[in-house]
Short mmCIF file of C-alpha atoms in Angstrom, two decimals:
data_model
loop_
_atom_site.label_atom_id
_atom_site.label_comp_id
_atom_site.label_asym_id
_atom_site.label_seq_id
_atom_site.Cartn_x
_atom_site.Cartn_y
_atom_site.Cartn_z
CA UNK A 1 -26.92 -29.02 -7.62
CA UNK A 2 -24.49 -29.08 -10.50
CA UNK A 3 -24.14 -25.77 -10.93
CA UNK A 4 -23.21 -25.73 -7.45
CA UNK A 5 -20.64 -28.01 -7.92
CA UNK A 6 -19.13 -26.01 -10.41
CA UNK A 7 -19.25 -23.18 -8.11
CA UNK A 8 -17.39 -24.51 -4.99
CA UNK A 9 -15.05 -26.48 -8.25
CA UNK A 10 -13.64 -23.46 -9.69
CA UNK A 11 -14.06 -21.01 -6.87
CA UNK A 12 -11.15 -23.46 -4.98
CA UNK A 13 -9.26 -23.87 -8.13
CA UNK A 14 -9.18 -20.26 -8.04
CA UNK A 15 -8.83 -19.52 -4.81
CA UNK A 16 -5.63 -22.13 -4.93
CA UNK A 17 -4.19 -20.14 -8.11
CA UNK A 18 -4.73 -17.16 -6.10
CA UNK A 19 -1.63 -18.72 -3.84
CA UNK A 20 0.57 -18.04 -7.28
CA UNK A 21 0.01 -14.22 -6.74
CA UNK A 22 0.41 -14.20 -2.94
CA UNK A 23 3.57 -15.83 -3.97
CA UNK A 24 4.30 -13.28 -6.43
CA UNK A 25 3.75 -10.76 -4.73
CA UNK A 26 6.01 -11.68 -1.72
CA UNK A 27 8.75 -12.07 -4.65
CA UNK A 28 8.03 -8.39 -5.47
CA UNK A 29 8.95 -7.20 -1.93
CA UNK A 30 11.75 -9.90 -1.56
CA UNK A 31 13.47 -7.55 -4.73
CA UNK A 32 12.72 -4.47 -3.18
CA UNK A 33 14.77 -5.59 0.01
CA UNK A 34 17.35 -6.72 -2.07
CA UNK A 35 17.97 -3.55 -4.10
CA UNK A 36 17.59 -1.33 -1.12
CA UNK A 37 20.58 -3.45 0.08
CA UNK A 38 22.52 -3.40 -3.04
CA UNK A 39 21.82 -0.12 -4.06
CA UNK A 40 20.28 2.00 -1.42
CA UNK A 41 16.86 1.88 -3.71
CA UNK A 42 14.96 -0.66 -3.93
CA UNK A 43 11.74 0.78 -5.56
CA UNK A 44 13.62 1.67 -9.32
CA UNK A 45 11.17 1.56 -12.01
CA UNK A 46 8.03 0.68 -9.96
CA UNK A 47 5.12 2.66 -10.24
CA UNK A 48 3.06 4.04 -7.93
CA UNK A 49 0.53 4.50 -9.41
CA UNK A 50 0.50 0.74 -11.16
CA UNK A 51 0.44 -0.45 -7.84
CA UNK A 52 -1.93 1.41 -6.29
CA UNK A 53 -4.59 0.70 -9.14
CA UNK A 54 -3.81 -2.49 -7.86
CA UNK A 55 -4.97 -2.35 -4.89
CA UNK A 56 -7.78 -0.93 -5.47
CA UNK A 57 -8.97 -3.57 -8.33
CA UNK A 58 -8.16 -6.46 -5.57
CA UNK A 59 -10.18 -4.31 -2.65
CA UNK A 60 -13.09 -3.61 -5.08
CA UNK A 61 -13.56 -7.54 -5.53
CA UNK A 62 -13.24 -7.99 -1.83
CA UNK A 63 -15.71 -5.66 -0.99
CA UNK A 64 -18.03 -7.35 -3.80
CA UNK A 65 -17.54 -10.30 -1.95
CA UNK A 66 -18.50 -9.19 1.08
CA UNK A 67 -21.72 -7.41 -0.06
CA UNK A 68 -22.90 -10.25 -2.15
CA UNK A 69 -25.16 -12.44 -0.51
CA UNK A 70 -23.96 -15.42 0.46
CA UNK A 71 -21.02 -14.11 1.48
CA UNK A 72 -18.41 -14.88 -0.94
CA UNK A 73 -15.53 -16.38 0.50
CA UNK A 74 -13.74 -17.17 -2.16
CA UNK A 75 -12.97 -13.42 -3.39
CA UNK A 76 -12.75 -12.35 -0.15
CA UNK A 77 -10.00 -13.80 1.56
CA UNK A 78 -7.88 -14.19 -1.08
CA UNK A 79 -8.15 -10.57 -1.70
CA UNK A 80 -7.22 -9.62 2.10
CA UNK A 81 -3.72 -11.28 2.30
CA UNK A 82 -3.16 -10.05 -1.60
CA UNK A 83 -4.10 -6.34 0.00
CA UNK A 84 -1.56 -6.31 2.65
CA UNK A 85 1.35 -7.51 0.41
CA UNK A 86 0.84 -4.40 -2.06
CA UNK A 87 0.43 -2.18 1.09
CA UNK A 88 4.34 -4.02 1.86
CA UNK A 89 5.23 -2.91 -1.42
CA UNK A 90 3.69 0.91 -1.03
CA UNK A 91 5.28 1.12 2.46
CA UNK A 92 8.56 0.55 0.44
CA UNK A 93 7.66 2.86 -2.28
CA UNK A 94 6.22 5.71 0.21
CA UNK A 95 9.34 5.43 2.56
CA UNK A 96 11.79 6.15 -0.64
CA UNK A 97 10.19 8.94 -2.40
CA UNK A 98 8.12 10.24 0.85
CA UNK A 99 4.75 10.06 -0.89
CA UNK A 100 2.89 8.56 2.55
CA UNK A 101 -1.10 8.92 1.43
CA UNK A 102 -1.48 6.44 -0.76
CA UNK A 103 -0.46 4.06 1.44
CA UNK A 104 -1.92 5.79 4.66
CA UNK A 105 -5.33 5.62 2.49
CA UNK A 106 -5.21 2.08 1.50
CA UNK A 107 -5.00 1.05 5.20
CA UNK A 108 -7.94 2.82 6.69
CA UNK A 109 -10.34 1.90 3.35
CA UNK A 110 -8.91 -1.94 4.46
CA UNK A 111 -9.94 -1.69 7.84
CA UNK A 112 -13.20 0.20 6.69
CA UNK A 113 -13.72 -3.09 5.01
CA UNK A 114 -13.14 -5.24 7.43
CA UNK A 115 -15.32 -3.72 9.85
CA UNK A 116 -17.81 -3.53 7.21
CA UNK A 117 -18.21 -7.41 7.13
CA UNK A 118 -20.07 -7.54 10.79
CA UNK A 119 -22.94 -5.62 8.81
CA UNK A 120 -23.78 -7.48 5.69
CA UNK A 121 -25.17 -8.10 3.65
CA UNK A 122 -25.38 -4.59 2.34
CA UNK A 123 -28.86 -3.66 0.50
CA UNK A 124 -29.57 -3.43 -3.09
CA UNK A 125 -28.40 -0.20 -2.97
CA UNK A 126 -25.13 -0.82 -1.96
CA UNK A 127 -24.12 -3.75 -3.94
CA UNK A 128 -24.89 -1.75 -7.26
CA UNK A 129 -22.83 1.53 -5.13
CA UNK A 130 -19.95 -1.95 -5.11
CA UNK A 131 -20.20 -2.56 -8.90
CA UNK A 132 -19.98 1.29 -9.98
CA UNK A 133 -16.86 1.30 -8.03
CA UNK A 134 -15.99 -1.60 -9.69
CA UNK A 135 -16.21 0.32 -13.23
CA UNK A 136 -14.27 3.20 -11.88
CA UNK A 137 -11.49 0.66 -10.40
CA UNK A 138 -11.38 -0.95 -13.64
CA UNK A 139 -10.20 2.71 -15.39
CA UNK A 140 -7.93 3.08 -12.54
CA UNK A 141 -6.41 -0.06 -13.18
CA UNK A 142 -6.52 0.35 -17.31
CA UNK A 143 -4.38 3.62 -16.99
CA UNK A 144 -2.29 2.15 -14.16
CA UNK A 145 -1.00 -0.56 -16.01
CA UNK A 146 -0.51 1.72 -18.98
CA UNK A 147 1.57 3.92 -16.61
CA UNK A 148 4.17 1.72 -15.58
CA UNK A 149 4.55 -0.27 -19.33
CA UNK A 150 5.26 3.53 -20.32
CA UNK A 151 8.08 3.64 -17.47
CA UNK A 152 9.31 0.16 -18.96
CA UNK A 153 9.21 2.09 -22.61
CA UNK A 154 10.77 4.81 -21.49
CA UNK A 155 13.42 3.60 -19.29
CA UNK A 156 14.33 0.22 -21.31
CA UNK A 157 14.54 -1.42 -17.54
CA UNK A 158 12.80 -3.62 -15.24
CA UNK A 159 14.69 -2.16 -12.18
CA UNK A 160 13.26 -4.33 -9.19
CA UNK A 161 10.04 -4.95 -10.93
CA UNK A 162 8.96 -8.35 -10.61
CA UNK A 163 8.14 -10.47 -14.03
CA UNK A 164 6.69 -13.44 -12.22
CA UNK A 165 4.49 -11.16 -10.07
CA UNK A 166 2.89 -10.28 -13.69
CA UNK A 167 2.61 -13.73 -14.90
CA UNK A 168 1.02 -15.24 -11.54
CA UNK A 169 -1.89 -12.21 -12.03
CA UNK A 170 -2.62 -13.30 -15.41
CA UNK A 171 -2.78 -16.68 -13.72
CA UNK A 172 -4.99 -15.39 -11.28
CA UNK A 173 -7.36 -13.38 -13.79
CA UNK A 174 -7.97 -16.79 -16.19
CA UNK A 175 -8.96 -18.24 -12.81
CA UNK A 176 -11.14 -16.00 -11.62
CA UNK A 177 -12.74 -15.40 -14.66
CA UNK A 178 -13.36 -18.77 -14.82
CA UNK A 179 -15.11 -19.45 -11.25
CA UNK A 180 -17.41 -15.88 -12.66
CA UNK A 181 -18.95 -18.04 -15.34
CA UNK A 182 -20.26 -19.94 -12.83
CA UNK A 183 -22.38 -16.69 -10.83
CA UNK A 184 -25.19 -15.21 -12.28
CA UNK A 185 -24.24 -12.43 -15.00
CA UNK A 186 -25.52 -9.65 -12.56
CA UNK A 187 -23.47 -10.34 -9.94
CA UNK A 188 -20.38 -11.42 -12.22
CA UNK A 189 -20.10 -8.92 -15.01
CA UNK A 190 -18.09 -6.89 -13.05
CA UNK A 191 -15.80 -9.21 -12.53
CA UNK A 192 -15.48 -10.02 -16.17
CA UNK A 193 -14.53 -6.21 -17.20
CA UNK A 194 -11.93 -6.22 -14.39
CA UNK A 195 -10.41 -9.27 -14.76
CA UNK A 196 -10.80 -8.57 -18.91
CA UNK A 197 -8.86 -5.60 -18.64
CA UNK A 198 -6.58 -6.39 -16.38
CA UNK A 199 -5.62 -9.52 -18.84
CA UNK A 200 -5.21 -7.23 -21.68
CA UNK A 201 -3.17 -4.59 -19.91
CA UNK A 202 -0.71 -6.66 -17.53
CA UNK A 203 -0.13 -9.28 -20.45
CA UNK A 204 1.10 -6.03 -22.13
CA UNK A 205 3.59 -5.52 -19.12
CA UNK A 206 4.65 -9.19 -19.17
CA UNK A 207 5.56 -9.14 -22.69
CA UNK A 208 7.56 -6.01 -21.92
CA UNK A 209 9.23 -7.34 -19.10
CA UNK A 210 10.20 -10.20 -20.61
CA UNK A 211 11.31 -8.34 -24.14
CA UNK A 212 14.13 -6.56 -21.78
CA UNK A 213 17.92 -8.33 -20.58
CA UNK A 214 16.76 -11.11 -18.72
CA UNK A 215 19.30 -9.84 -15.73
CA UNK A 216 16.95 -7.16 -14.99
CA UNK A 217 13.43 -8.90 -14.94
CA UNK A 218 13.51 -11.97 -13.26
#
C-alpha cells in the first residue's frame, strides 16, 4: 500500500511539473510567431533535427505507457498534449525550409498511437518491441541535442530558441525520473536512460543558451 502511495505521489507531482514543459513549449512557438513577424523567419537557429528527437523520446514514453499494464496514465497524457506542441513547432519549421516529412510522419505515428490504445495491453512481445525503441529513441535524442548545441557553437546565437523551454525539460526529467523509482526496474529502466540522457545533453544546451547575450535567449 505504501509503495502505492508513492506511486500515485510522484506520478502527480510529475505529471503537474509536466505543465512547466507544456508551458514551455507553447513559449517556443509564441517566439516563432514573433520572429516570423519581425523578421519574416521565425525558425533561426532551431534544429530540426533537435526537435524531432524530441518527439520521438516523448512518443516512445507514451507508447510505454500505453503498453504497460495498468495503463499508465501518468506518461501518457502528458506526453499527448507535449506531442502536438512540437508538431506546432515542426509545422513552423517544415513551412520555412519546405522539409514536410518529418512532420507529416510524426502525425500519422501519433494517431497510430492513439488508435493503438483501444487494443492494449500489448503482449510481452510488444512491450520489450516498446523498450528497444526506447534505446534507439534515446540515441536519437543523444545526437539531437548534440546537433543543435553545435548550431549554438557555431552560430554564437539563440535565434528564436527558447531557454525556458530547456529548463522546464530538465524540470520535467528530475520529475519523471523520480515517479520511475517508484515502478519496478523492468518496466522503468528505460525510462531512466532516457530521462538520464536527456538530463546530461539538454543541461548542456541550457548552459549554452544561457552563456550567450541574454537579448537573444530568453
Amino acid at each position: 500500500m505504501q509503495s502505492v502511495s508513492w506511486y500515485h505521489l510522484l506520478g502527480s507531482l510529475s505529471a503537474a511539473l509536466f505543465l512547466m514543459t507544456w508551458l514551455g513549449l507553447a513559449r517556443q512557438v509564441y517566439r516563432i510567431r514573433t520572429g516570423r513577424k519581425i523578421a519574416g523567419q521565425g525558425t533561426i537557429s532551431l534544429s530540426m533535427n533537435q526537435f524531432a528527437s524530441s518527439y520521438f523520446a516523448f512518443y516512445a514514453v507514451m507508447v510505454l505507457g500505453i503498453a504497460l499494464q495498468p495503463f499508465n496514465h501518468y506518461l501518457v497524457w502528458t506526453r499527448i498534449v507535449a506531442l502536438l506542441l512540437i508538431l506546432w513547432v515542426l509545422f513552423y519549421i517544415a513551412r520555412e525550409r519546405q522539409r514536410w516529412w518529418v512532420f507529416v510522419f510524426g502525425c500519422l505515428a501519433l494517431i497510430l498511437a492513439v488508435i493503438s490504445m483501444a487494443y492494449r495491453p500489448y503482449p510481452l512481445i510488444a512491450t520489450l518491441a516498446t523498450q528497444g525503441m526506447m534505446i534507439a529513441v534515446t540515441v536519437v535524442l543523444v545526437q539531437g541535442s548534440v546537433h543543435q548545441w553545435w548550431i549554438l557553437v557555431k552560430t554564437q546565437r539563440a535565434g528564436s530558441l527558447s531557454k525556458s523551454l530547456f529548463a522546464s525539460i530538465l524540470i520535467k526529467d528530475l520529475s519523471t525520473l523520480a515517479f520511475a523509482a517508484t515502478m519496478p526496474f523492468d518496466q522503468a529502466w528505460p525510462i531512466w536512460m532516457l530521462n538520464g540522457s536527456s538530463i546530461v545533453t539538454r543541461g548542456a544546451i541550457l548552459v549554452m543558451l544561457w552563456r550567450l547575450p541574454a537579448e537573444t535567449s530568453a
